[in-house]
Tab-separated table of C-alpha atoms in Angstrom:
chain	number	residue	atom	x	y	z
A	945	MET	CA	40.838	76.244	-15.250
A	946	CYS	CA	41.145	72.525	-14.442
A	947	ILE	CA	42.387	71.579	-10.978
A	948	ARG	CA	42.476	68.058	-9.585
A	949	ASP	CA	41.752	67.820	-5.865
A	950	ARG	CA	42.596	64.906	-3.590
A	951	ALA	CA	39.714	63.123	-1.896
A	952	LYS	CA	39.234	60.047	0.245
A	953	THR	CA	36.422	57.496	0.368
A	954	ILE	CA	34.392	57.750	3.554
A	955	CYS	CA	32.018	54.909	2.853
A	956	SER	CA	30.886	52.738	-0.046
A	957	SER	CA	28.236	50.163	-0.864
A	958	VAL	CA	28.834	47.473	-3.459
A	959	GLU	CA	25.137	46.553	-3.391
A	960	LEU	CA	23.945	50.092	-4.171
A	961	ASP	CA	26.939	50.968	-6.354
A	962	LEU	CA	27.363	54.170	-4.333
A	963	ALA	CA	30.292	55.792	-2.558
A	964	LEU	CA	30.674	58.904	-0.429
A	965	VAL	CA	33.941	60.826	-0.857
A	966	GLU	CA	35.408	63.790	0.995
A	967	VAL	CA	37.777	66.448	-0.332
A	968	VAL	CA	40.881	66.543	1.883
A	969	GLU	CA	42.942	69.418	0.436
A	970	ASP	CA	42.070	73.093	-0.173
A	971	VAL	CA	38.524	72.409	1.008
A	972	ASP	CA	37.473	76.075	1.103
A	973	VAL	CA	38.778	76.692	-2.405
A	974	PHE	CA	37.004	73.583	-3.702
A	975	TRP	CA	33.590	74.604	-2.334
A	976	LYS	CA	33.886	78.297	-3.181
A	977	GLY	CA	31.034	79.303	-5.474
A	978	VAL	CA	29.478	75.829	-5.464
A	979	LYS	CA	25.700	75.891	-5.108
A	980	GLU	CA	23.892	73.310	-3.003
A	981	ILE	CA	21.371	71.083	-4.768
A	982	SER	CA	18.558	69.050	-3.253
A	983	PHE	CA	17.260	65.539	-3.773
A	984	ALA	CA	13.756	64.836	-5.016
A	985	GLU	CA	11.631	63.310	-2.268
A	986	ARG	CA	9.558	61.103	-4.585
A	987	LEU	CA	10.008	58.671	-7.427
A	988	PRO	CA	9.745	60.266	-10.878
A	989	PHE	CA	6.649	59.590	-12.976
A	990	LEU	CA	6.695	57.871	-16.345
A	991	GLN	CA	7.468	60.193	-19.291
A	992	GLU	CA	8.793	62.858	-16.917
A	993	ARG	CA	11.707	64.720	-18.536
A	994	VAL	CA	15.168	64.342	-17.025
A	995	THR	CA	18.681	65.635	-17.698
A	996	VAL	CA	21.889	63.650	-17.134
A	997	ILE	CA	25.202	65.453	-16.602
A	998	GLY	CA	28.644	63.883	-16.602
A	999	TYR	CA	31.941	63.349	-18.381
A	1000	PRO	CA	31.361	60.206	-20.473
A	1001	THR	CA	33.396	58.705	-23.288
A	1002	GLY	CA	33.438	60.792	-26.442
A	1003	GLY	CA	35.064	63.997	-25.267
A	1004	SER	CA	36.827	65.808	-22.456
A	1005	THR	CA	34.245	68.466	-21.553
A	1006	VAL	CA	30.980	68.235	-19.648
A	1007	CYS	CA	28.229	66.343	-21.445
A	1008	VAL	CA	24.481	66.951	-21.058
A	1009	THR	CA	21.879	64.471	-22.348
A	1010	GLU	CA	18.110	64.645	-22.049
A	1011	GLY	CA	15.372	62.075	-22.083
A	1012	VAL	CA	12.289	60.799	-20.284
A	1013	ILE	CA	11.518	58.258	-17.581
A	1014	SER	CA	10.801	55.043	-19.477
A	1015	ARG	CA	10.178	52.651	-16.603
A	1016	VAL	CA	10.235	52.321	-12.819
A	1017	ASP	CA	11.119	48.775	-11.867
A	1018	CYS	CA	12.613	46.628	-9.136
A	1019	LYS	CA	15.683	44.668	-10.187
A	1020	ASN	CA	18.906	43.196	-8.897
A	1021	TYR	CA	21.719	45.744	-9.370
A	1022	ASN	CA	24.188	42.871	-9.575
A	1023	ILE	CA	24.148	41.362	-13.072
A	1024	THR	CA	27.081	39.018	-12.453
A	1025	ASN	CA	27.039	35.234	-12.247
A	1026	SER	CA	26.573	35.430	-8.459
A	1027	SER	CA	23.596	37.809	-8.470
A	1028	LYS	CA	21.481	35.427	-6.356
A	1029	HIS	CA	23.784	36.076	-3.411
A	1030	THR	CA	23.015	39.787	-3.097
A	1031	SER	CA	20.444	41.297	-0.733
A	1032	GLY	CA	17.769	41.219	-3.440
A	1033	ASN	CA	15.924	43.464	-5.842
A	1034	LEU	CA	16.049	47.252	-5.486
A	1035	LEU	CA	14.092	50.070	-7.068
A	1036	ILE	CA	15.589	51.186	-10.334
A	1037	VAL	CA	14.606	53.878	-12.845
A	1038	GLN	CA	15.078	53.396	-16.571
A	1039	ILE	CA	15.579	56.446	-18.790
A	1040	ASP	CA	16.164	56.868	-22.518
A	1041	ALA	CA	18.822	59.562	-22.110
A	1042	ALA	CA	22.245	58.254	-23.136
A	1043	ILE	CA	24.350	56.832	-20.288
A	1044	ASN	CA	27.866	55.853	-21.325
A	1045	PRO	CA	31.093	54.901	-19.521
A	1046	GLY	CA	32.038	57.976	-17.501
A	1047	ASN	CA	28.458	58.945	-16.654
A	1048	SER	CA	28.418	56.725	-13.580
A	1049	GLY	CA	28.055	58.736	-10.395
A	1050	GLY	CA	26.751	61.785	-12.227
A	1051	PRO	CA	23.454	63.449	-11.278
A	1052	CYS	CA	20.176	63.069	-13.105
A	1053	PHE	CA	17.981	66.172	-12.671
A	1054	ASP	CA	14.202	66.409	-12.955
A	1055	HIS	CA	12.308	69.353	-14.422
A	1056	ASN	CA	12.438	71.131	-11.035
A	1057	GLY	CA	16.243	71.062	-10.936
A	1058	GLN	CA	16.319	68.470	-8.153
A	1059	VAL	CA	18.414	65.297	-8.255
A	1060	THR	CA	16.002	62.481	-9.036
A	1061	GLY	CA	18.734	59.860	-9.265
A	1062	VAL	CA	22.374	58.938	-9.855
A	1063	ALA	CA	23.475	57.483	-13.186
A	1064	PHE	CA	25.058	54.065	-12.844
A	1065	GLN	CA	24.417	51.702	-15.710
A	1066	GLY	CA	23.581	51.461	-19.392
A	1067	LEU	CA	22.749	48.497	-21.601
A	1068	SER	CA	24.066	48.137	-25.118
A	1069	GLY	CA	23.763	45.511	-27.817
A	1070	GLU	CA	22.536	44.755	-31.298
A	1071	ASN	CA	18.885	44.693	-30.247
A	1072	LEU	CA	19.076	47.393	-27.562
A	1073	ASP	CA	18.801	51.140	-27.888
A	1074	ASN	CA	18.662	54.034	-25.402
A	1075	ILE	CA	18.448	51.973	-22.210
A	1076	GLY	CA	20.045	53.668	-19.226
A	1077	TYR	CA	19.480	53.250	-15.491
A	1078	ILE	CA	19.673	55.579	-12.517
A	1079	ILE	CA	19.625	54.856	-8.804
A	1080	PRO	CA	16.526	56.676	-7.465
A	1081	SER	CA	17.087	59.521	-5.021
A	1082	THR	CA	15.096	57.676	-2.337
A	1083	LEU	CA	17.794	54.982	-2.161
A	1084	VAL	CA	20.606	57.548	-2.301
A	1085	GLN	CA	19.089	59.335	0.683
A	1086	SER	CA	18.742	56.042	2.585
A	1087	PHE	CA	22.458	55.444	1.983
A	1088	LEU	CA	23.377	58.939	3.212
A	1089	HIS	CA	21.038	58.616	6.208
A	1090	SER	CA	22.740	55.382	7.290
A	1091	VAL	CA	26.212	56.928	6.978
A	1092	LYS	CA	25.125	60.000	8.939
A	1093	CYS	CA	23.568	57.979	11.780
A	1094	ASN	CA	26.059	55.102	11.985
A	1095	GLY	CA	29.255	56.436	10.440
A	1096	ARG	CA	29.020	53.724	7.793
A	1097	PHE	CA	26.494	51.958	5.595
A	1098	LYS	CA	25.250	48.865	7.410
A	1099	GLY	CA	23.898	47.195	4.289
A	1100	VAL	CA	20.645	46.675	2.425
A	1101	PRO	CA	17.811	44.980	4.374
A	1102	GLN	CA	17.318	41.546	2.836
A	1103	VAL	CA	14.139	39.654	2.003
A	1104	PRO	CA	14.306	36.967	4.740
A	1105	PHE	CA	12.436	34.243	2.894
A	1106	HIS	CA	12.239	32.300	-0.353
A	1107	TRP	CA	8.813	32.002	-1.912
A	1108	HIS	CA	6.690	30.182	-4.472
A	1109	ASN	CA	3.768	31.606	-6.412
A	1110	LEU	CA	0.162	30.629	-5.669
A	1111	HIS	CA	-0.961	29.945	-9.232
A	1112	ASN	CA	-1.642	26.252	-8.596
A	1113	LYS	CA	-5.157	25.398	-7.362
A	1114	SER	CA	-4.085	22.272	-5.452
A	1115	LEU	CA	-1.438	24.269	-3.598
A	1116	ARG	CA	-3.971	26.938	-2.677
A	1117	HIS	CA	-6.470	24.347	-1.390
A	1118	SER	CA	-3.823	22.530	0.660
A	1119	LEU	CA	-2.889	25.812	2.362
A	1120	LYS	CA	-6.573	26.757	2.828
A	1121	VAL	CA	-6.154	30.026	0.956
A	1122	PRO	CA	-9.569	31.754	0.700
A	1123	ARG	CA	-11.011	32.528	-2.708
A	1124	GLY	CA	-9.927	35.960	-3.854
A	1125	MET	CA	-6.775	36.089	-1.664
A	1126	THR	CA	-3.505	36.539	-3.536
A	1127	GLY	CA	0.050	36.262	-2.333
A	1128	VAL	CA	2.991	33.864	-2.101
A	1129	VAL	CA	3.849	30.878	0.071
A	1130	VAL	CA	7.067	30.747	2.098
A	1131	VAL	CA	9.205	27.732	1.174
A	1132	ASP	CA	12.239	28.681	3.283
A	1133	ALA	CA	12.761	31.389	5.920
A	1134	SER	CA	15.842	32.776	7.595
A	1135	PRO	CA	16.018	31.853	11.299
A	1136	ARG	CA	17.890	35.119	11.835
A	1137	ALA	CA	14.767	37.194	11.038
A	1138	LEU	CA	13.070	37.470	14.412
A	1139	ALA	CA	9.826	38.902	15.753
A	1140	PRO	CA	9.970	41.401	18.671
A	1141	ASP	CA	9.423	38.541	21.166
A	1142	GLY	CA	12.471	36.692	19.848
A	1143	SER	CA	10.563	34.002	17.955
A	1144	THR	CA	11.221	33.183	14.310
A	1145	LEU	CA	9.389	35.725	12.175
A	1146	LEU	CA	8.196	33.542	9.312
A	1147	GLU	CA	7.613	29.816	8.968
A	1148	LYS	CA	7.496	27.383	6.081
A	1149	ASP	CA	4.016	27.311	4.453
A	1150	ASP	CA	3.129	30.811	5.684
A	1151	VAL	CA	1.101	32.616	3.035
A	1152	ILE	CA	2.103	36.286	2.802
A	1153	PHE	CA	-0.747	38.254	1.269
A	1154	ALA	CA	0.378	41.814	2.049
A	1155	ILE	CA	3.476	43.781	3.067
A	1156	ASP	CA	3.044	47.183	4.748
A	1157	GLY	CA	-0.586	47.127	3.620
A	1158	HIS	CA	0.311	46.563	-0.053
A	1159	THR	CA	-1.560	43.559	-1.436
A	1160	LEU	CA	0.733	40.994	-3.039
A	1161	GLY	CA	-0.011	39.348	-6.345
A	1162	ASP	CA	0.460	35.612	-6.785
A	1163	ASP	CA	3.800	36.416	-8.466
A	1164	PHE	CA	5.136	38.614	-5.622
A	1165	THR	CA	4.286	41.911	-7.324
A	1166	VAL	CA	2.561	44.982	-5.910
A	1167	THR	CA	0.991	48.055	-7.435
A	1168	LEU	CA	3.409	50.964	-7.216
A	1169	ARG	CA	1.245	53.714	-8.705
A	1170	ASN	CA	-1.927	53.364	-10.700
A	1171	ASP	CA	-1.301	50.262	-12.831
A	1172	GLU	CA	2.500	50.025	-12.435
A	1173	LEU	CA	3.293	46.511	-11.171
A	1174	VAL	CA	6.744	45.953	-9.653
A	1175	HIS	CA	8.544	43.249	-7.694
A	1176	ALA	CA	7.536	43.550	-4.022
A	1177	GLY	CA	11.111	43.179	-2.789
A	1178	PHE	CA	11.581	46.962	-2.741
A	1179	LEU	CA	9.182	47.211	0.219
A	1180	ILE	CA	11.954	45.544	2.253
A	1181	THR	CA	15.206	46.444	0.502
A	1182	GLY	CA	14.243	50.129	0.331
A	1183	LYS	CA	13.853	50.473	4.104
A	1184	ARG	CA	16.106	52.662	6.223
A	1185	ALA	CA	17.757	51.316	9.350
A	1186	GLY	CA	15.218	51.220	12.191
A	1187	GLU	CA	12.150	51.144	9.957
A	1188	SER	CA	9.767	48.244	10.561
A	1189	THR	CA	8.116	45.983	8.010
A	1190	VAL	CA	4.617	44.598	8.555
A	1191	PHE	CA	3.709	41.223	7.058
A	1192	SER	CA	0.087	40.162	6.714
A	1193	VAL	CA	0.188	36.379	6.893
A	1194	LEU	CA	-2.178	33.430	6.631
A	1195	ARG	CA	-0.863	30.746	8.999
A	1196	ASP	CA	-2.854	27.555	9.631
A	1197	ALA	CA	-5.909	29.230	8.032
A	1198	LYS	CA	-5.671	32.166	10.487
A	1199	ARG	CA	-4.807	35.758	9.544
A	1200	ILE	CA	-2.050	37.336	11.614
A	1201	GLU	CA	0.202	40.379	11.397
A	1202	LEU	CA	3.939	40.160	12.024
A	1203	THR	CA	6.200	43.184	12.518
A	1204	ALA	CA	9.974	43.274	12.502
A	1205	GLU	CA	12.988	45.469	11.782
A	1206	LEU	CA	14.868	43.683	9.033
A	1207	GLY	CA	18.505	44.064	8.114
A	1208	PRO	CA	21.287	42.520	6.035
A	1209	LEU	CA	21.814	38.762	6.232
A	1210	PRO	CA	25.123	36.894	5.792
A	1211	ALA	CA	25.463	35.404	2.329
A	1212	PRO	CA	26.064	31.648	1.934
A	1213	ILE	CA	28.798	32.529	-0.556
A	1214	PRO	CA	30.538	35.685	0.745
A	1215	ARG	CA	30.033	38.759	-1.424
A	1216	TYR	CA	33.630	39.926	-0.922
A	1217	PRO	CA	37.051	38.309	-1.380
A	1218	ASN	CA	37.528	38.516	2.373
A	1219	GLU	CA	34.224	38.478	4.279
A	1220	MET	CA	36.035	39.125	7.575
A	1221	ASP	CA	37.141	42.480	6.180
A	1222	PRO	CA	34.468	43.632	3.639
A	1223	ASP	CA	36.150	47.007	3.129
A	1224	SER	CA	39.275	45.268	1.903
A	1225	VAL	CA	39.976	43.828	-1.524
A	1226	ARG	CA	42.844	41.707	-0.238
A	1227	PRO	CA	42.322	38.005	-0.927
A	1228	CYS	CA	42.507	35.229	1.618
A	1229	TRP	CA	44.616	32.106	0.934
A	1230	ALA	CA	46.765	29.282	2.252
A	1231	ILE	CA	49.338	27.233	0.307
A	1232	ILE	CA	50.135	23.691	1.469
A	1233	GLY	CA	52.398	21.498	-0.616
A	1234	GLY	CA	51.835	23.730	-3.641
A	1235	MET	CA	48.052	23.484	-3.348
A	1236	VAL	CA	46.393	26.899	-3.206
A	1237	PHE	CA	43.297	26.960	-0.991
A	1238	VAL	CA	40.922	29.921	-0.828
A	1239	PRO	CA	37.474	30.555	0.669
A	1240	LEU	CA	34.769	30.537	-1.986
A	1241	SER	CA	33.510	34.080	-2.702
A	1242	CYS	CA	31.261	35.706	-5.291
A	1243	PRO	CA	33.999	37.646	-7.169
A	1244	MET	CA	35.555	34.315	-8.143
A	1245	PHE	CA	32.674	33.649	-10.528
A	1246	GLY	CA	33.428	36.684	-12.675
A	1247	THR	CA	31.112	39.367	-13.991
A	1248	SER	CA	29.793	37.924	-17.236
A	1249	HIS	CA	28.955	34.756	-19.109
A	1250	LYS	CA	32.262	35.190	-20.943
A	1251	SER	CA	34.241	35.062	-17.702
A	1252	TRP	CA	32.137	32.087	-16.553
A	1253	SER	CA	33.126	30.284	-19.758
A	1254	ALA	CA	36.763	31.145	-19.059
A	1255	ILE	CA	36.500	29.519	-15.624
A	1256	TRP	CA	35.166	26.327	-17.168
A	1257	LYS	CA	37.919	26.352	-19.789
A	1258	LEU	CA	40.610	26.928	-17.167
A	1259	SER	CA	39.663	24.218	-14.701
A	1260	GLY	CA	36.754	22.189	-15.989
A	1261	GLY	CA	34.383	24.357	-14.002
A	1262	PRO	CA	33.315	24.266	-10.349
A	1263	CYS	CA	32.239	20.937	-8.911
A	1264	ALA	CA	28.531	20.119	-8.713
A	1265	ALA	CA	28.347	21.120	-5.033
A	1266	ILE	CA	29.602	24.643	-5.802
A	1267	GLN	CA	27.199	25.003	-8.717
A	1268	GLU	CA	24.351	23.992	-6.407
A	1269	MET	CA	25.437	26.589	-3.818
A	1270	LEU	CA	25.627	29.254	-6.531
A	1271	ASN	CA	22.258	28.543	-8.128
A	1272	ASN	CA	20.230	27.656	-5.028
A	1273	PRO	CA	21.514	29.718	-2.076
A	1274	LYS	CA	20.399	28.767	1.427
A	1275	PHE	CA	20.087	30.992	4.472
A	1276	VAL	CA	23.037	30.966	6.869
A	1277	LEU	CA	22.053	29.464	10.226
A	1278	PRO	CA	22.917	31.150	13.542
A	1279	GLY	CA	26.382	30.108	14.673
A	1280	GLU	CA	27.563	29.380	11.136
A	1281	GLU	CA	28.566	32.939	10.245
A	1282	GLU	CA	32.296	32.169	10.283
A	1283	LYS	CA	32.043	28.939	8.333
A	1284	GLN	CA	33.680	29.015	4.918
A	1285	CYS	CA	33.662	26.773	1.899
A	1286	VAL	CA	37.370	26.064	1.371
A	1287	VAL	CA	38.212	25.410	-2.278
A	1288	LEU	CA	41.286	24.029	-4.024
A	1289	LEU	CA	41.828	26.789	-6.552
A	1290	GLN	CA	45.142	25.817	-8.113
A	1291	ILE	CA	48.076	23.418	-7.824
A	1292	LEU	CA	51.525	24.958	-8.203
A	1293	ARG	CA	53.459	22.098	-9.756
A	1294	ALA	CA	56.318	20.609	-7.763
A	1295	ASP	CA	57.938	17.199	-7.266
A	1296	LEU	CA	55.941	16.760	-4.055
A	1297	ASN	CA	52.518	16.941	-5.745
A	1298	HIS	CA	53.532	15.310	-9.032
A	1299	GLY	CA	51.044	12.788	-10.426
A	1300	TYR	CA	47.875	14.181	-8.887
A	1301	THR	CA	45.230	15.026	-11.486
A	1302	ILE	CA	42.395	16.011	-9.167
A	1303	ARG	CA	40.498	18.865	-10.737
A	1304	ARG	CA	40.545	22.350	-9.313
A	1305	TRP	CA	37.522	24.263	-8.011
A	1306	ASN	CA	36.861	21.362	-5.682
A	1307	ILE	CA	35.655	21.649	-2.097
A	1308	LEU	CA	38.049	20.445	0.597
A	1309	HIS	CA	36.144	18.131	2.938
A	1310	SER	CA	38.742	17.106	5.506
A	1311	LEU	CA	42.423	16.991	6.395
A	1312	ASN	CA	43.684	13.987	8.360
A	1313	GLY	CA	40.097	13.148	9.277
A	1314	THR	CA	39.271	16.633	10.606
A	1315	THR	CA	36.404	18.364	8.832
A	1316	ILE	CA	37.511	21.658	7.285
A	1317	ASP	CA	34.806	24.324	7.519
A	1318	SER	CA	36.983	27.448	7.418
A	1319	MET	CA	40.418	28.701	6.457
A	1320	LEU	CA	41.243	28.885	10.174
A	1321	ALA	CA	40.351	25.205	10.611
A	1322	LEU	CA	42.643	24.329	7.684
A	1323	ALA	CA	45.548	26.314	9.123
A	1324	GLN	CA	45.039	24.887	12.628
A	1325	THR	CA	44.856	21.294	11.396
A	1326	TYR	CA	47.985	21.745	9.293
A	1327	ARG	CA	49.892	23.279	12.226
A	1328	ALA	CA	48.730	20.486	14.539
A	1329	ALA	CA	50.020	17.882	12.058
A	1330	GLN	CA	53.405	19.620	11.912
A	1331	GLU	CA	53.754	20.027	15.672
A	1332	GLY	CA	52.385	16.541	16.370
A	1333	GLY	CA	54.828	14.838	14.056
A	1334	GLU	CA	52.177	13.488	11.686
A	1335	PRO	CA	54.086	11.918	8.766
A	1336	TRP	CA	51.339	12.397	6.169
A	1337	LEU	CA	48.744	14.970	5.194
A	1338	LYS	CA	45.637	13.309	3.779
A	1339	PHE	CA	43.301	15.737	1.969
A	1340	THR	CA	39.844	14.444	0.985
A	1341	PHE	CA	37.492	16.334	-1.315
A	1342	GLU	CA	33.743	16.485	-1.821
A	1343	ASN	CA	33.912	14.462	-5.020
A	1344	GLY	CA	35.701	11.649	-3.222
A	1345	GLY	CA	39.189	12.506	-4.471
A	1346	GLN	CA	42.182	12.288	-2.168
A	1347	ILE	CA	45.691	13.752	-2.053
A	1348	VAL	CA	48.393	12.470	0.294
A	1349	LEU	CA	51.548	14.522	0.883
A	1350	ASP	CA	54.633	14.198	3.065
A	1351	THR	CA	54.128	16.623	5.972
A	1352	GLU	CA	57.789	17.482	6.413
A	1353	LEU	CA	58.349	18.140	2.696
A	1354	CYS	CA	55.345	20.489	2.445
A	1355	ALA	CA	57.063	23.375	4.221
A	1356	GLU	CA	60.249	22.928	2.157
A	1357	THR	CA	58.267	22.820	-1.093
A	1358	ASP	CA	56.214	25.888	-0.185
A	1359	ASP	CA	59.362	27.894	0.618
A	1360	LYS	CA	60.740	27.102	-2.848
A	1361	LEU	CA	57.450	27.928	-4.562
A	1362	GLN	CA	57.201	31.175	-2.622
A	1363	GLU	CA	60.572	32.245	-3.981
A	1364	GLN	CA	59.879	30.935	-7.494
A	1365	TYR	CA	56.528	32.686	-7.920
A	1366	LYS	CA	57.366	35.746	-5.766
A	1367	ILE	CA	54.488	35.049	-3.405
A	1368	PRO	CA	54.505	37.394	-0.368
A	1369	SER	CA	53.645	34.562	2.033
A	1370	VAL	CA	52.288	31.022	1.974
A	1371	ILE	CA	49.391	32.106	4.166
A	1372	SER	CA	47.496	35.395	3.943
A	1373	LYS	CA	47.862	37.939	6.735
A	1374	ASP	CA	44.259	37.665	7.956
A	1375	VAL	CA	44.428	33.856	8.321
A	1376	GLN	CA	47.778	34.116	10.127
A	1377	GLN	CA	46.366	36.676	12.561
A	1378	ARG	CA	43.344	34.516	13.380
A	1379	LEU	CA	45.591	31.476	13.746
A	1380	ASP	CA	47.852	33.305	16.213
A	1381	GLN	CA	44.869	34.689	18.146
A	1382	ALA	CA	43.332	31.226	18.441
A	1383	ALA	CA	46.660	29.872	19.729
A	1384	GLU	CA	46.879	32.653	22.328
A	1385	ARG	CA	43.334	31.942	23.542
A	1386	LYS	CA	44.129	28.261	23.838
A	1387	GLU	CA	47.243	28.986	25.908
A	1388	ALA	CA	45.275	31.338	28.174
A	1389	GLU	CA	42.482	28.859	28.935
A	1390	PRO	CA	44.394	26.555	31.334
A	1391	LYS	CA	45.800	29.561	33.200
A	1392	THR	CA	42.301	30.953	33.678
A	1393	LYS	CA	41.040	27.613	34.951
A	1394	ARG	CA	43.969	27.349	37.377
A	1395	ARG	CA	43.265	30.819	38.763
A	1396	LYS	CA	39.602	29.927	39.310
A	1397	SER	CA	40.493	26.675	41.069
A	1398	SER	CA	43.044	28.407	43.337
A	1399	ARG	CA	40.393	30.922	44.480
A	1400	ARG	CA	38.180	28.075	45.651
């Protein structure tokens, strides 16, 4: 007998492609007769037999496929155009058992009947055959452990540095790397990754030759088991909250050890439509004179090369500055967490903005001479121009383009466009809330100062 039960999502992780759900109706009936299963505590070995169970495309009943472990690797789970802005590479297990749409989230059992992983992805194509991937049980348990301890998943610990290989002899000699030592050189490090004493953990030109006692190759690989070489990123991204990472470093020709608890780092291009509310899929926007401004975020770049081509066809493609941000991400500096790259996404045609041919996907640099580094700054500057009686709004963009609009006519035009296109509001709810909160804080400041002065 088929019965559908209602459930709610307790927690999810976009980076791990995992979610934890809870049955909310007829709980006792749902769990009656269900047997508990356990997770495997180790990674599966190559050629170990596995069984995948799920309800994939091709039928309406349960489907069971069998295969072997083909590869244990470390890859980025995000295969979209913005994959460089994720936390990094994670352990992944490749199997040759069929994984089709509908298998995702289903268990993959080992020969002992334990869950060795969760099915989540399959590759298909003219030159591909029997390539499926599962999330290893070790990562699933880390996800569950974080939810149990914190009530939510705090994120994947991120590799806090960018590196370059040590293949070049001149580079090795300049860094005084001893003969026989292998590793990578740090070319950029996050200032948010700190040592226990509060100092910056890693520095430019540090040579990392081991992590947690695992010797690094010159291409940032380590030996997993026997002769299995994998990307060393998993030594960091696979950590649970509270677990420390030990770096063996050559700094100024001296060997030192650095220990730190690493965690997620803010992405230079937010990974969600609304970084202020990562659990929400609601977008963030502001419309001024028919111009639609949004904060740049990873979902805007689509999920495939086809969607990337569609973006170029639609608007001529992102400006060079956005392409540079996408392809060469930098670490976010302390104090810059709330900064946003505000982009002109679209122009809703109206008499007010007629004649402007500035291309879309362009970064807004300033409004009336005020630098715009967030949606809040844009909203505040616009409100100040309205309340201050500024006759014109002068928008300047990164490519040097400029748009000038009549301040008074902007509100009238936006009201008409809102009705014409059935837009719920000309400014998204989150931006409006932050704008109102900032105004309230500003009003409270003089009162606070007056109270302090009166006490003296």
